[in-house]
Amino acid sequence: MTGCEIQPPKIPGNYSARTQKRWSSTSSRNSFGSTTIDGVHAHLSPNHIFPAQLYSTESGRLFHAGKVLIALVGLPARGKTHLAVSITRYLRWLGVKTHAFHVGDYRRKTYANFEDDIPQDYFKAVPNTERGVELRQKILDDCLSDVTRFLEDEKGQVAIYDALNALPKDRLELQEMFSKKNIKVLFIESIVDDEDLIAKNVANAASSPDYKGWDPKLAKKDYLERIKANAPIYIKMNEGKEDETHLSYVKFVNFGEKLVMNNSQYGYLINRIVFFLMNSKIKSGCVYFARCGKSDLDKYIDDEQLNKSGLEFSEKLSSRLLNYISRRKKLEKKPSYVNTITLESTGSSLNSSSEALNNLGKHEVRQPPRADGSSDDSFVVWTATRKRTSATANPFRKRGITVRERYQLNQLNPGEIADLSLDEIKQRFPDDYKQDQKDPYHHRYPRAESYHDLAVRMEPLLLEMERMSGDILIIAHESVLAVLYGYLMACSCYDIPSLEFPRNEIVEISYTPYENKATRIQMEGVDP
């Protein structure tokens, strides 16, 4: 079971600004505390509704694009699985029923202990032994059978076939097989000749399900053997003796350094995929989520400043996170452009913002040399434009850390129910209240936004996050954090309104090629 599959009933919260938890952390149903498993690999029901889906059709397919097979091409350590997962995440968010079919999953399902049961030549595009050939063909057939079933019987729209597809004959066979079924085929070839990028991908091999429990050095050695076995065999698209000029393909070089399209004729949906590729990066940092500090009345209409408690919270947030990141980065080599800022400690009192700032000690503050997120060692803070949210980032500003105010991060607009109590809402808007109980994600009160509106508003930020490297902290209201978390962890729209983000926790989302992982960092001395 993935962490975002349960669809709990909504129970009343603080509708004035939607700041309180949707249910308590002791609930037996799914809450943020158990929503830590990436749902990007979950199998979906035929009528599944996605967070930013704008409309639905009887066929379940959008943008008049029909059925599409994306076949990935490339050697190991070229980021194919990363592409399969990230494209799946993005297309699902838009409402396109997408599933990634990893050949490795089928092999692991059939042979759990591949060290003993699978001949080593299985991992070559052309195995040397009869058993290797037979086993490889069986697993590929099983995978492609499920691809066909997904597209033809389960209302699927985009299937992503994650395999080597190293030879022209393999690609031509795929084209012939699926074009007969009226399924469009787009090949995405990931070409990486940047040695640093290859090294990074090889280092990530230890996080693969193949190497669970392995010593990282042994995992790296085994993975390098797979690359070595396939490098002499692999033929780039349209560079062999066979004619591949009629195929539709994208050559994706060094994750965005260069992109070449051939025979592009599939319209809007494919263009969206290509645009996403232009913003795709191999991630090295983490995304952190934090709530803003408190104000005196905690109202929506009055754009209030932080109170004393809120100022203290902002100092504790900066101290806790910077210390945490510094520890995480200790084993990494510090680049030459790192700025080290020394802050002298003057005691433990937090009576004022300046005293709290001085109390934080020494921190290594990492700054992007150019645009936000252009370096693996960059760090940037995003906040909403409202006063208390922006002010929560002031301790970071005082350290010279880049802070961006983004209007897309402003909280969900409650409209005419702003600052009303639950009893007042029930009395003034009884029909709306009932509808909101049935569908808290899509319903909107008069002149208000829904979570769905918020998700659509977020798309430019999602693409910017995809292109960024390094670490990013997002300080925002709980409604905004829920939507962003829903994207990064592939949550259902039924779960998003009930996700919890207490003030005494910083949420860390780390990237691996196969899935994202979420953990919570506790902040001592802070009330939820």
Coordinates of C-alpha atoms in Angstrom, one line a residue:
M1 CA 0.0 0.0 0.0
T2 CA 1.3 3.5 -0.8
G3 CA 1.0 6.2 1.7
C4 CA -1.5 8.3 -0.3
E5 CA -4.1 5.7 -1.2
I6 CA -6.6 5.9 1.7
Q7 CA -9.5 8.3 1.2
P8 CA -10.6 9.5 4.6
P9 CA -13.8 11.5 5.4
K10 CA -13.2 15.1 6.0
I11 CA -14.0 16.4 9.5
P12 CA -14.5 20.0 10.5
G13 CA -11.6 22.2 11.0
N14 CA -10.9 26.0 11.2
Y15 CA -12.6 27.2 8.1
S16 CA -11.7 30.8 8.8
A17 CA -8.2 30.3 7.5
R18 CA -7.9 26.5 7.3
T19 CA -5.1 26.5 9.7
Q20 CA -6.0 23.7 12.1
K21 CA -5.5 20.0 11.5
R22 CA -8.1 18.1 9.5
W23 CA -8.0 15.4 12.1
S24 CA -5.8 14.6 15.1
S25 CA -2.4 12.9 14.8
T26 CA -3.9 10.0 16.9
S27 CA -6.5 9.2 14.2
S28 CA -6.6 5.6 13.2
R29 CA -6.9 6.7 9.6
N30 CA -4.2 7.9 7.3
S31 CA -2.6 11.2 8.3
F32 CA 0.6 13.0 7.3
G33 CA 2.4 10.8 9.9
S34 CA 1.9 7.7 7.7
T35 CA 1.9 9.5 4.3
T36 CA 5.6 9.0 3.7
I37 CA 5.6 6.6 0.8
D38 CA 5.7 8.0 -2.7
G39 CA 2.5 7.0 -4.6
V40 CA 4.0 7.5 -8.1
H41 CA 4.1 3.7 -8.6
A42 CA 0.5 3.0 -7.4
H43 CA -1.9 1.4 -9.8
L44 CA -4.9 3.6 -10.5
S45 CA -8.5 2.9 -10.8
P46 CA -10.0 3.5 -14.3
N47 CA -11.9 6.6 -13.1
H48 CA -9.2 8.1 -10.9
I49 CA -9.3 11.9 -10.6
F50 CA -5.9 13.7 -10.5
P51 CA -5.1 16.8 -8.5
A52 CA -4.7 19.3 -11.4
Q53 CA -7.1 17.6 -13.8
L54 CA -9.1 20.2 -15.7
Y55 CA -11.8 17.9 -17.3
S56 CA -12.7 14.3 -17.9
T57 CA -13.8 12.3 -20.9
E58 CA -15.6 9.0 -21.3
S59 CA -12.5 7.3 -22.6
G60 CA -10.4 8.7 -19.8
R61 CA -7.9 10.3 -22.2
L62 CA -7.3 14.0 -22.4
F63 CA -6.0 16.6 -24.9
H64 CA -7.3 14.5 -27.8
A65 CA -4.0 12.7 -27.8
G66 CA -5.1 9.1 -27.9
K67 CA -2.8 6.4 -26.5
V68 CA 0.9 7.0 -26.3
L69 CA 3.8 4.7 -25.5
I70 CA 7.0 6.4 -24.4
A71 CA 9.9 4.0 -24.8
L72 CA 13.1 5.1 -23.0
V73 CA 16.4 4.4 -24.7
G74 CA 19.9 4.4 -23.2
L75 CA 22.7 2.7 -21.3
P76 CA 22.5 2.1 -17.6
A77 CA 23.3 5.2 -15.4
R78 CA 21.7 7.5 -18.0
G79 CA 18.8 8.5 -15.8
K80 CA 16.1 6.6 -17.6
T81 CA 14.3 5.5 -14.4
H82 CA 14.5 9.1 -13.1
L83 CA 12.8 10.2 -16.3
A84 CA 10.2 7.5 -16.2
V85 CA 9.2 8.4 -12.6
S86 CA 9.3 12.2 -13.0
I87 CA 7.3 12.2 -16.3
T88 CA 4.8 9.9 -14.7
R89 CA 4.5 12.2 -11.7
Y90 CA 4.0 15.3 -13.9
L91 CA 1.5 13.8 -16.3
R92 CA -0.6 12.3 -13.5
W93 CA -0.7 15.7 -11.9
L94 CA -2.1 17.2 -15.1
G95 CA -4.8 14.5 -15.3
V96 CA -3.2 12.2 -17.8
K97 CA -3.5 8.5 -16.7
T98 CA 0.1 7.4 -16.8
H99 CA 2.0 4.5 -15.5
A100 CA 5.7 3.6 -15.7
F101 CA 6.6 0.0 -16.5
H102 CA 10.1 -0.7 -15.2
V103 CA 11.5 -4.0 -16.6
G104 CA 13.6 -4.2 -13.5
D105 CA 10.4 -4.5 -11.4
Y106 CA 9.3 -7.5 -13.4
R107 CA 12.6 -9.2 -13.0
R108 CA 12.6 -8.5 -9.3
K109 CA 9.1 -9.8 -9.0
T110 CA 10.0 -13.1 -10.7
Y111 CA 13.5 -13.5 -9.2
A112 CA 13.8 -11.9 -5.8
N113 CA 17.4 -13.0 -5.3
F114 CA 18.8 -12.2 -8.7
E115 CA 22.4 -12.8 -7.5
D116 CA 21.6 -16.6 -7.4
D117 CA 18.8 -17.1 -9.8
I118 CA 19.7 -14.9 -12.8
P119 CA 22.7 -15.4 -15.1
Q120 CA 24.9 -12.4 -15.3
D121 CA 24.6 -12.1 -19.0
Y122 CA 20.8 -11.4 -18.5
F123 CA 21.8 -7.8 -18.0
K124 CA 23.2 -7.5 -21.5
A125 CA 21.0 -6.3 -24.3
V126 CA 22.1 -9.5 -26.2
P127 CA 22.7 -12.3 -23.6
N128 CA 25.4 -14.9 -24.4
T129 CA 23.6 -17.9 -23.0
E130 CA 20.4 -19.7 -24.0
R131 CA 19.0 -19.3 -20.5
G132 CA 19.9 -15.6 -20.5
V133 CA 18.1 -15.1 -23.8
E134 CA 15.0 -17.0 -22.7
L135 CA 14.8 -15.3 -19.4
R136 CA 15.3 -11.8 -20.8
Q137 CA 12.6 -12.4 -23.5
K138 CA 10.1 -13.7 -21.0
I139 CA 10.5 -10.7 -18.7
L140 CA 10.3 -8.2 -21.6
D141 CA 7.1 -10.0 -22.9
D142 CA 5.5 -9.9 -19.4
C143 CA 6.2 -6.2 -19.2
L144 CA 4.9 -5.3 -22.7
S145 CA 1.8 -7.4 -22.1
D146 CA 1.0 -5.3 -19.1
V147 CA 1.7 -2.1 -21.1
T148 CA -0.8 -3.3 -23.7
R149 CA -3.4 -4.1 -21.1
F150 CA -3.0 -0.7 -19.4
L151 CA -3.5 1.2 -22.7
E152 CA -6.2 -0.9 -24.2
D153 CA -8.3 -2.3 -21.2
E154 CA -7.6 0.1 -18.3
K155 CA -8.3 3.5 -19.9
G156 CA -4.6 4.3 -19.7
Q157 CA -3.3 7.1 -21.9
V158 CA 0.5 7.2 -21.5
A159 CA 2.6 4.1 -20.7
I160 CA 6.3 4.6 -20.1
Y161 CA 8.5 1.6 -21.0
D162 CA 11.7 1.7 -19.0
A163 CA 14.2 -0.6 -20.6
L164 CA 17.5 -0.4 -22.4
N165 CA 16.0 -0.6 -26.0
A166 CA 19.7 -0.6 -27.0
L167 CA 19.4 -1.9 -30.6
P168 CA 17.6 -0.6 -33.6
K169 CA 15.8 -3.9 -34.2
D170 CA 14.3 -3.7 -30.7
R171 CA 13.0 -0.2 -31.4
L172 CA 11.7 -1.0 -34.8
E173 CA 9.8 -4.0 -33.4
L174 CA 8.2 -1.8 -30.7
Q175 CA 7.1 0.7 -33.3
E176 CA 5.6 -2.0 -35.5
M177 CA 3.9 -3.8 -32.5
F178 CA 2.2 -0.8 -31.1
S179 CA 1.4 1.2 -34.3
K180 CA -0.7 -1.8 -35.3
K181 CA -2.7 -1.2 -32.1
N182 CA -3.2 2.5 -33.0
I183 CA -0.8 3.4 -30.2
K184 CA 1.6 6.3 -30.9
V185 CA 5.2 5.6 -30.0
L186 CA 7.6 8.2 -28.8
F187 CA 11.2 7.2 -28.1
I188 CA 13.2 9.3 -25.5
E189 CA 16.9 8.6 -25.7
S190 CA 18.9 9.7 -22.7
I191 CA 22.5 10.4 -23.8
V192 CA 24.9 11.3 -21.1
D193 CA 28.6 12.0 -22.0
D194 CA 29.2 14.2 -19.0
E195 CA 31.5 12.1 -16.7
D196 CA 30.4 14.0 -13.6
L197 CA 26.8 13.3 -14.3
I198 CA 27.5 9.6 -15.0
A199 CA 29.4 9.4 -11.8
K200 CA 26.4 10.9 -9.9
N201 CA 24.0 8.4 -11.5
V202 CA 26.3 5.5 -10.6
A203 CA 26.5 6.7 -7.0
N204 CA 22.7 6.7 -6.9
A205 CA 22.7 3.0 -7.9
A206 CA 22.9 2.1 -4.2
S207 CA 19.3 3.5 -3.8
S208 CA 17.9 1.2 -6.5
P209 CA 15.6 -1.6 -5.3
D210 CA 18.2 -4.0 -6.9
Y211 CA 20.8 -3.2 -4.2
K212 CA 18.7 -3.0 -1.1
G213 CA 20.9 -4.2 1.8
W214 CA 24.0 -4.2 -0.3
D215 CA 27.3 -2.6 0.6
P216 CA 27.4 0.7 -1.5
K217 CA 30.9 -0.2 -2.9
L218 CA 29.7 -3.6 -4.1
A219 CA 26.5 -2.1 -5.5
K220 CA 28.6 0.4 -7.5
K221 CA 30.9 -2.3 -8.7
D222 CA 28.0 -4.5 -9.9
Y223 CA 26.4 -1.5 -11.6
L224 CA 29.6 -0.6 -13.5
E225 CA 29.7 -4.2 -14.8
R226 CA 26.3 -3.7 -16.3
I227 CA 27.4 -0.5 -18.1
K228 CA 30.6 -2.2 -19.3
A229 CA 28.6 -5.2 -20.7
N230 CA 26.2 -3.0 -22.7
A231 CA 28.5 -0.1 -23.9
P232 CA 30.0 -2.1 -26.9
I233 CA 26.5 -3.3 -28.0
Y234 CA 24.5 -0.1 -27.7
I235 CA 23.7 1.8 -30.9
K236 CA 22.3 5.3 -30.7
M237 CA 19.1 6.1 -32.4
N238 CA 19.4 6.6 -36.2
E239 CA 23.1 5.9 -36.1
G240 CA 23.1 2.2 -37.1
K241 CA 22.6 0.5 -40.4
E242 CA 18.8 0.2 -40.0
D243 CA 16.7 3.3 -41.0
E244 CA 15.1 4.9 -38.0
T245 CA 14.3 8.3 -39.6
H246 CA 10.5 7.5 -39.6
L247 CA 10.5 7.0 -35.8
S248 CA 9.4 9.8 -33.5
Y249 CA 12.1 10.4 -31.0
V250 CA 13.8 12.9 -28.7
K251 CA 17.5 12.8 -28.1
F252 CA 17.9 14.2 -24.5
V253 CA 21.6 15.1 -24.0
N254 CA 23.0 15.5 -20.5
F255 CA 19.6 16.3 -19.0
G256 CA 18.8 19.5 -20.8
E257 CA 22.1 20.5 -22.3
K258 CA 20.8 19.7 -25.7
L259 CA 17.5 18.3 -27.0
V260 CA 16.9 17.1 -30.6
M261 CA 13.5 16.1 -31.9
N262 CA 12.8 13.9 -34.9
N263 CA 9.5 13.5 -36.7
S264 CA 7.4 15.3 -34.1
Q265 CA 3.8 14.9 -35.1
Y266 CA 1.8 14.0 -32.0
G267 CA 0.5 17.4 -30.9
Y268 CA -0.1 19.1 -27.6
L269 CA 0.5 16.3 -25.1
I270 CA 3.9 15.4 -26.6
N271 CA 4.8 19.1 -26.6
R272 CA 4.0 19.2 -22.9
I273 CA 6.3 16.2 -22.3
V274 CA 9.1 17.9 -24.3
F275 CA 8.7 21.1 -22.3
F276 CA 8.9 19.1 -19.1
L277 CA 12.1 17.5 -20.3
M278 CA 13.6 21.0 -20.9
N279 CA 13.1 21.6 -17.1
S280 CA 14.2 18.1 -15.9
K281 CA 17.3 17.7 -13.8
I282 CA 19.0 15.0 -11.8
K283 CA 18.3 16.2 -8.3
S284 CA 21.0 16.4 -5.6
G285 CA 19.4 18.4 -2.8
C286 CA 16.1 18.2 -0.8
V287 CA 12.9 20.2 -0.6
Y288 CA 12.0 21.4 2.9
F289 CA 8.5 22.5 4.0
A290 CA 7.8 24.7 7.0
R291 CA 4.8 26.6 8.3
C292 CA 5.0 30.3 8.9
G293 CA 5.1 31.8 12.4
K294 CA 2.0 32.9 14.4
S295 CA 0.3 36.3 14.6
D296 CA -1.9 37.6 17.4
L297 CA -5.3 37.0 15.8
D298 CA -4.4 34.4 13.2
K299 CA -6.9 36.0 10.8
Y300 CA -7.0 35.9 7.0
I301 CA -8.5 39.3 6.1
D302 CA -6.0 41.3 8.2
D303 CA -2.5 40.7 6.8
E304 CA -0.9 40.5 10.2
Q305 CA 2.7 40.7 11.3
L306 CA 4.4 38.0 13.4
N307 CA 3.9 38.3 17.1
K308 CA 6.6 37.6 19.7
S309 CA 6.0 33.8 19.5
G310 CA 6.2 34.0 15.7
L311 CA 9.5 35.8 15.8
E312 CA 10.9 33.2 18.2
F313 CA 9.7 30.5 15.9
S314 CA 11.4 32.1 12.9
E315 CA 14.7 32.1 14.7
K316 CA 14.3 28.4 15.8
L317 CA 13.4 27.4 12.3
S318 CA 16.5 28.9 10.8
S319 CA 18.7 27.5 13.5
R320 CA 17.3 24.0 13.3
L321 CA 17.3 23.8 9.5
L322 CA 20.8 25.3 8.9
N323 CA 22.3 23.0 11.5
Y324 CA 20.5 20.0 10.0
I325 CA 21.7 20.8 6.5
S326 CA 25.3 21.5 7.7
R327 CA 25.4 18.0 9.2
R328 CA 23.9 16.4 6.1
K329 CA 26.5 18.1 3.9
K330 CA 29.6 17.4 6.1
L331 CA 30.8 14.5 3.9
E332 CA 30.3 16.5 0.7
K333 CA 33.2 18.5 -0.8
K334 CA 32.6 22.2 -0.3
P335 CA 32.8 24.2 -3.6
S336 CA 35.0 27.3 -3.9
Y337 CA 32.1 29.7 -4.1
V338 CA 30.6 28.8 -0.7
N339 CA 30.2 31.9 1.5
T340 CA 30.9 31.2 5.2
I341 CA 29.2 33.6 7.6
T342 CA 30.3 33.7 11.2
L343 CA 27.7 34.8 13.8
E344 CA 28.9 35.4 17.3
S345 CA 26.9 33.9 20.1
T346 CA 25.8 36.3 22.8
G347 CA 23.7 33.9 25.0
S348 CA 20.6 31.8 24.9
S349 CA 17.9 34.5 25.3
L350 CA 15.4 34.8 22.4
N351 CA 13.8 38.0 23.6
S352 CA 14.5 39.8 20.3
S353 CA 15.1 38.9 16.7
S354 CA 18.7 40.3 16.7
E355 CA 19.6 38.3 19.9
A356 CA 18.2 35.1 18.4
L357 CA 20.2 35.7 15.2
N358 CA 23.4 36.1 17.2
N359 CA 22.7 32.9 19.1
L360 CA 22.8 30.6 16.1
G361 CA 26.5 30.1 16.0
K362 CA 28.6 29.3 12.9
H363 CA 26.9 28.1 9.7
E364 CA 28.0 27.4 6.2
V365 CA 25.7 29.4 4.0
R366 CA 25.6 28.1 0.5
Q367 CA 24.6 30.5 -2.3
P368 CA 23.8 29.9 -5.9
P369 CA 26.4 31.5 -8.2
R370 CA 23.9 32.3 -10.9
A371 CA 20.1 31.5 -11.1
D372 CA 18.3 29.9 -8.2
G373 CA 19.1 26.2 -8.1
S374 CA 21.8 26.2 -10.8
S375 CA 24.3 24.5 -8.6
D376 CA 24.1 21.2 -6.6
D377 CA 25.2 23.2 -3.6
S378 CA 22.7 26.0 -3.8
F379 CA 20.2 26.9 -1.1
V380 CA 17.2 29.2 -1.6
V381 CA 14.1 30.0 0.4
W382 CA 10.7 30.6 -1.1
T383 CA 7.8 32.3 0.8
A384 CA 4.4 33.6 0.1
T385 CA 3.9 37.4 -0.2
R386 CA 1.8 37.8 3.0
K387 CA 3.5 39.6 5.8
R388 CA 3.9 36.9 8.5
T389 CA 5.0 34.3 5.9
S390 CA 7.6 36.6 4.5
A391 CA 8.8 37.7 7.9
T392 CA 9.4 34.1 9.0
A393 CA 12.2 34.1 6.4
N394 CA 14.0 37.2 7.9
P395 CA 16.6 35.2 9.8
F396 CA 17.7 33.6 6.5
R397 CA 17.8 37.1 4.8
K398 CA 20.1 38.3 7.6
R399 CA 22.5 35.6 6.7
G400 CA 22.6 36.7 3.0
I401 CA 20.6 33.7 1.9
T402 CA 18.4 34.2 -1.2
V403 CA 14.7 34.6 -0.3
R404 CA 12.1 34.8 -3.0
E405 CA 8.5 35.9 -2.4
R406 CA 6.2 33.9 -4.8
Y407 CA 2.5 34.9 -5.1
Q408 CA 1.7 31.4 -6.2
L409 CA 2.5 30.3 -2.6
N410 CA -0.2 32.5 -1.0
Q411 CA -2.7 30.4 0.9
L412 CA -6.0 29.1 -0.3
N413 CA -8.4 32.1 -0.5
P414 CA -11.4 31.2 1.8
G415 CA -13.6 33.8 0.1
E416 CA -16.8 34.8 2.0
I417 CA -16.1 32.3 4.9
A418 CA -12.9 34.1 5.8
D419 CA -12.6 34.4 9.6
L420 CA -15.9 32.8 10.3
S421 CA -16.4 30.1 12.9
L422 CA -17.6 26.7 12.0
D423 CA -21.0 27.4 13.5
E424 CA -21.3 30.6 11.5
I425 CA -20.4 28.7 8.3
K426 CA -23.0 26.1 8.9
Q427 CA -25.7 28.8 9.5
R428 CA -24.8 31.1 6.6
F429 CA -23.8 28.5 4.0
P430 CA -25.5 25.2 4.8
D431 CA -25.6 23.8 1.3
D432 CA -22.0 24.8 0.6
Y433 CA -21.0 23.2 3.9
K434 CA -22.6 19.9 2.9
Q435 CA -20.9 20.0 -0.5
D436 CA -17.5 20.7 1.1
Q437 CA -17.9 17.7 3.4
K438 CA -18.5 15.5 0.4
D439 CA -15.6 16.8 -1.8
P440 CA -13.2 19.1 0.2
Y441 CA -10.7 19.1 -2.7
H442 CA -12.9 20.5 -5.5
H443 CA -15.5 22.4 -3.6
R444 CA -15.2 26.2 -3.3
Y445 CA -17.2 28.5 -1.1
P446 CA -18.5 31.8 -2.6
R447 CA -15.6 33.9 -4.0
A448 CA -13.2 31.3 -2.6
E449 CA -10.5 29.0 -4.1
S450 CA -10.6 25.3 -3.9
Y451 CA -7.6 23.0 -3.5
H452 CA -7.9 22.3 -7.1
D453 CA -7.6 26.0 -8.0
L454 CA -4.5 26.1 -5.8
A455 CA -3.0 23.1 -7.7
V456 CA -3.5 24.7 -11.1
R457 CA -2.0 27.9 -9.8
M458 CA 1.1 26.0 -8.6
E459 CA 2.2 24.6 -12.0
P460 CA 4.8 27.2 -12.8
L461 CA 6.5 26.6 -9.5
L462 CA 6.4 22.8 -10.0
L463 CA 8.3 23.2 -13.3
E464 CA 10.8 25.6 -11.6
M465 CA 11.3 23.1 -8.8
E466 CA 12.0 20.4 -11.4
R467 CA 14.8 22.4 -13.0
M468 CA 16.5 23.3 -9.7
S469 CA 19.3 21.5 -8.0
G470 CA 20.4 22.0 -4.4
D471 CA 18.2 22.6 -1.4
I472 CA 15.0 24.7 -1.3
L473 CA 13.0 25.7 1.8
I474 CA 9.3 26.6 1.2
I475 CA 7.7 28.6 4.0
A476 CA 3.9 28.7 3.4
H477 CA 0.5 28.1 4.8
E478 CA -0.7 24.5 5.4
S479 CA -3.0 24.5 2.4
V480 CA -0.1 25.3 0.1
L481 CA 2.3 22.8 1.6
A482 CA -0.4 20.1 1.3
V483 CA -0.7 20.7 -2.5
L484 CA 3.1 20.8 -3.0
Y485 CA 3.5 17.7 -0.9
G486 CA 0.8 16.1 -2.9
Y487 CA 2.8 16.6 -6.1
L488 CA 6.1 15.5 -4.8
M489 CA 4.7 12.4 -3.2
A490 CA 2.0 11.6 -5.9
C491 CA -0.9 11.8 -3.5
S492 CA -4.5 11.5 -4.4
C493 CA -6.7 14.6 -4.5
Y494 CA -8.8 12.9 -1.8
D495 CA -5.8 12.9 0.6
I496 CA -4.5 16.4 0.1
P497 CA -7.0 18.4 2.2
S498 CA -6.3 16.2 5.2
L499 CA -2.5 16.3 5.2
E500 CA -1.0 17.8 8.4
F501 CA 2.0 20.1 8.8
P502 CA 2.5 21.0 12.4
R503 CA 4.7 24.0 13.2
N504 CA 7.0 21.9 15.3
E505 CA 8.1 19.8 12.3
I506 CA 10.1 20.6 9.2
V507 CA 9.2 18.2 6.4
E508 CA 12.2 17.0 4.2
I509 CA 11.5 15.4 0.8
S510 CA 14.6 13.8 -0.7
Y511 CA 14.9 12.5 -4.2
T512 CA 16.1 9.1 -5.4
P513 CA 15.8 7.8 -9.0
Y514 CA 13.0 5.4 -8.2
E515 CA 10.9 7.4 -5.7
N516 CA 10.8 10.4 -3.4
K517 CA 11.1 9.9 0.4
A518 CA 9.6 12.1 3.1
T519 CA 10.8 12.5 6.7
R520 CA 10.0 14.8 9.5
I521 CA 12.5 16.9 11.4
Q522 CA 11.4 17.7 14.9
M523 CA 11.8 21.3 16.3
E524 CA 12.1 21.2 20.1
G525 CA 10.4 24.0 22.1
V526 CA 7.9 24.7 19.4
D527 CA 4.1 24.2 19.8
P528 CA 2.3 22.3 17.0

